CSV table of C-alpha atoms in Angstrom, one decimal:
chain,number,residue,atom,x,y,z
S,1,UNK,CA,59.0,330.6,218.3
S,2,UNK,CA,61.4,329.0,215.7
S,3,UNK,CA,61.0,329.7,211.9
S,4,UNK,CA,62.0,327.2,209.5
S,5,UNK,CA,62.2,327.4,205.7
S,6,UNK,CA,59.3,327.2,203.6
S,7,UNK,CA,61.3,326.2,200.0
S,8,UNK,CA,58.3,327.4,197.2
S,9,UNK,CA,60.5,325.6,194.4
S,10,UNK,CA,63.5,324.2,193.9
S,11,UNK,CA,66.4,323.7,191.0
S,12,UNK,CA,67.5,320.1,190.5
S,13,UNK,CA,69.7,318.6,187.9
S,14,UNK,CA,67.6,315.3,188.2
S,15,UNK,CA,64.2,314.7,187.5
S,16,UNK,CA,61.8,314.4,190.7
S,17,UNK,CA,60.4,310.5,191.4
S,18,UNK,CA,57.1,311.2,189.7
S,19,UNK,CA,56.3,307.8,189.1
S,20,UNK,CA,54.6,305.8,192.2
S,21,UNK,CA,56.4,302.4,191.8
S,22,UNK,CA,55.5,300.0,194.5
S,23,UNK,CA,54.1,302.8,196.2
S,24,UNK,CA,50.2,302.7,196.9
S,25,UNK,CA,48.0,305.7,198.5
S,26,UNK,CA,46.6,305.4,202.2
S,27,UNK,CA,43.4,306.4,200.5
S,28,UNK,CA,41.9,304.7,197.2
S,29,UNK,CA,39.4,306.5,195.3
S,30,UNK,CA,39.5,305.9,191.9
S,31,UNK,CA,37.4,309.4,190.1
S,32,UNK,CA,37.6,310.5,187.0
S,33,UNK,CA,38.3,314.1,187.3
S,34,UNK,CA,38.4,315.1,183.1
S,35,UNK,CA,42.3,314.8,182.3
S,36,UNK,CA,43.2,312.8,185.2
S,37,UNK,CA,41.8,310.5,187.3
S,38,UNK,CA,42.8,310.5,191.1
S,39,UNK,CA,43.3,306.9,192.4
S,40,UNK,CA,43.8,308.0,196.0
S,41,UNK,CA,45.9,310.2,198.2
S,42,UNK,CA,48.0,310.5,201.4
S,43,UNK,CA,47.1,313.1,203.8
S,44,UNK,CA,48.6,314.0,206.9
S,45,UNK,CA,47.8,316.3,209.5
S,46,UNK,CA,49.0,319.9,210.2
S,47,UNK,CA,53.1,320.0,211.1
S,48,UNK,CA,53.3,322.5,213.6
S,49,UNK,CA,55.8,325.7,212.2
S,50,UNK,CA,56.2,328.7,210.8
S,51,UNK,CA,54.4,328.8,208.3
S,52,UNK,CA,52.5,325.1,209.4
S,53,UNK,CA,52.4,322.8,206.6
S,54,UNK,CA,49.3,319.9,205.3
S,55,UNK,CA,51.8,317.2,203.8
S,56,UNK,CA,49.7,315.8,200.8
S,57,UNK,CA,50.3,313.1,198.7
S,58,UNK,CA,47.8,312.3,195.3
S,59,UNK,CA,48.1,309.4,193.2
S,60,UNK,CA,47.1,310.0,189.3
S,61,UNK,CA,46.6,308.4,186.0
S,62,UNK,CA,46.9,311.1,183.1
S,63,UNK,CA,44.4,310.3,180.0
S,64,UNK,CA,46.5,309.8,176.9
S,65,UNK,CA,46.6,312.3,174.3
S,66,UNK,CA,45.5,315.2,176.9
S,67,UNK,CA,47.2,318.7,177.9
S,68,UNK,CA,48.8,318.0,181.7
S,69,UNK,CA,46.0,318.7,184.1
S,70,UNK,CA,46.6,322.0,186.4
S,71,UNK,CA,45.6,320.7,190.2
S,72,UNK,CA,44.1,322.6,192.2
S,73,UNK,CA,44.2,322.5,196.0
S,74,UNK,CA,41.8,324.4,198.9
S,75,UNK,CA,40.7,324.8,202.1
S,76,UNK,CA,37.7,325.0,203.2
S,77,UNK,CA,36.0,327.6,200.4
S,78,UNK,CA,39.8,329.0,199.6
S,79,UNK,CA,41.6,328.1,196.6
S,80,UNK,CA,45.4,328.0,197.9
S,81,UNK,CA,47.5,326.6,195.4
S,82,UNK,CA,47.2,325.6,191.7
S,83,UNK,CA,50.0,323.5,189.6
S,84,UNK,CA,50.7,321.5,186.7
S,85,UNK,CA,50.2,317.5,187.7
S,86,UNK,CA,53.9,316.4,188.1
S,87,UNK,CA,54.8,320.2,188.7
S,88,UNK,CA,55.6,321.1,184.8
S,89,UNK,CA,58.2,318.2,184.8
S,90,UNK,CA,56.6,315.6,183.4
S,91,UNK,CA,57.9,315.8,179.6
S,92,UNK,CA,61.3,316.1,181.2
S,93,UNK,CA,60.7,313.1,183.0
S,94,UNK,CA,59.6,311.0,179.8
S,95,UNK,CA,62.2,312.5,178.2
S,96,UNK,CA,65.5,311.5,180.5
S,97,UNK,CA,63.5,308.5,182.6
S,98,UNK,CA,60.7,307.2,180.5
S,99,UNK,CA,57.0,307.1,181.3
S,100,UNK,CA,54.4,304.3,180.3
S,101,UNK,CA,50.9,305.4,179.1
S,102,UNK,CA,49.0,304.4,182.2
S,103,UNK,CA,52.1,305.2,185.3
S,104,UNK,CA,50.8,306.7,188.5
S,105,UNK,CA,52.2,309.7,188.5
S,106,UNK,CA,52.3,311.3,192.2
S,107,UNK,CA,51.9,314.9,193.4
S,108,UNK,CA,54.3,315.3,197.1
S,109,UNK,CA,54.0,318.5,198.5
S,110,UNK,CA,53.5,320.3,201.8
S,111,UNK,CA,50.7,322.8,201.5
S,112,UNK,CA,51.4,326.1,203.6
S,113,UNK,CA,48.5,326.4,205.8
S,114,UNK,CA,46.9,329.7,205.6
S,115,UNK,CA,46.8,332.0,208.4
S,116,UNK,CA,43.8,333.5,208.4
S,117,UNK,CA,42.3,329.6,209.2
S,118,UNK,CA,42.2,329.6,213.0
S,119,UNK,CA,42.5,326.0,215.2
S,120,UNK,CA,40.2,323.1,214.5
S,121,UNK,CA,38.8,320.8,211.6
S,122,UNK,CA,39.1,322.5,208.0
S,123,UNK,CA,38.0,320.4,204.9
S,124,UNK,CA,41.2,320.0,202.3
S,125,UNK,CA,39.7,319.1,198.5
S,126,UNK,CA,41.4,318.9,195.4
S,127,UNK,CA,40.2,320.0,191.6
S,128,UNK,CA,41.4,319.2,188.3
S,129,UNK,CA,40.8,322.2,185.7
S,130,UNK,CA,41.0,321.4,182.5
S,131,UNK,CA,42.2,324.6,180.3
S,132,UNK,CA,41.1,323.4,177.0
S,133,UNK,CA,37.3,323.4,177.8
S,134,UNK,CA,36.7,324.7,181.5
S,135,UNK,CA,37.8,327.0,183.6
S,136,UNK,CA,36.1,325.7,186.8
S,137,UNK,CA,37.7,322.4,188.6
S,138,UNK,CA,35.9,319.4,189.5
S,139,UNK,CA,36.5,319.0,193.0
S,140,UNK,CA,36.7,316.0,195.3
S,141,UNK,CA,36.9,316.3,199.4
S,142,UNK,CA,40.2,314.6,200.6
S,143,UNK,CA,38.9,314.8,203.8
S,144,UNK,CA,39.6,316.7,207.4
S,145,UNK,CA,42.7,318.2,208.7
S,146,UNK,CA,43.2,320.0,212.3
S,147,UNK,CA,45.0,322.9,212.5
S,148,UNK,CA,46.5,322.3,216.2
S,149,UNK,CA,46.2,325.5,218.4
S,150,UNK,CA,49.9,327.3,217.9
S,151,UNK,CA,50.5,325.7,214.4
């Protein structure tokens, strides 16, 4: 079986495109989530690999005047990732690019599938924990992904 690289972060001299432009998301939704709101989200289904990868895409508006949200992402009943919306870059962002108030901000990533999960349908949701005053996300069910037998 061929592996292929799993990069967990990368160095850049440029900011990443954070802001959604003309881009709109596959999914709309529209729910207030505390210090973001998630207007909708991309989700595609399991690329087979080593590790095999959920590409995700989420589409946010940040409240103004709030911390940056930490996102949380799971499978099923497992937590598998947590991050800063925008990945910890957006004051760099404001800062060389510029920001409005009320930009979509958009969260890419490919999500690592775990491999304890064996083949079939698994439920992918996302949270939003807000560190100032909870500790426990508000979650909302993205939908369905199928883990391909082999993946």
């Amino acid at each position: 079986s061929a592996r292929h690289a799993l990069i967990l972060h990368a160095v850049d001299s440029r900011p990443p495109p954070l802001v959604a432009g003309d881009r709109t998301p596959r999914v709309p939704l529209d729910r207030d989530l505390g210090g973001a709101t998630l207007l909708g989200f991309d989700l595609d289904t399991v690329r087979p690999g080593s590790p095999a990868r959920i590409h995700l895409r989420t589409y946010w508006r940040r409240r103004p005047g709030t911390a940056e949200p930490v996102i949380s992402t799971r499978v099923d009943d497992m937590t598998v990732e947590a991050h800063v919306l925008g990945g910890g870059n957006l004051a760099r962002y404001a800062a060389d690019v510029g920001i409005a108030d009320d930009a979509v901000i958009v969260d890419d990533f490919a999500l690592a599938v775990p491999s304890s999960l064996g083949p079939g349908p698994h439920t992918v949701a996302v949270g939003v924990v807000e560190l100032a005053d909870r500790v426990h996300p508000r979650w909302v069910t993205l939908g369905p992904v199928t883990v391909e037998p082999g993946a």
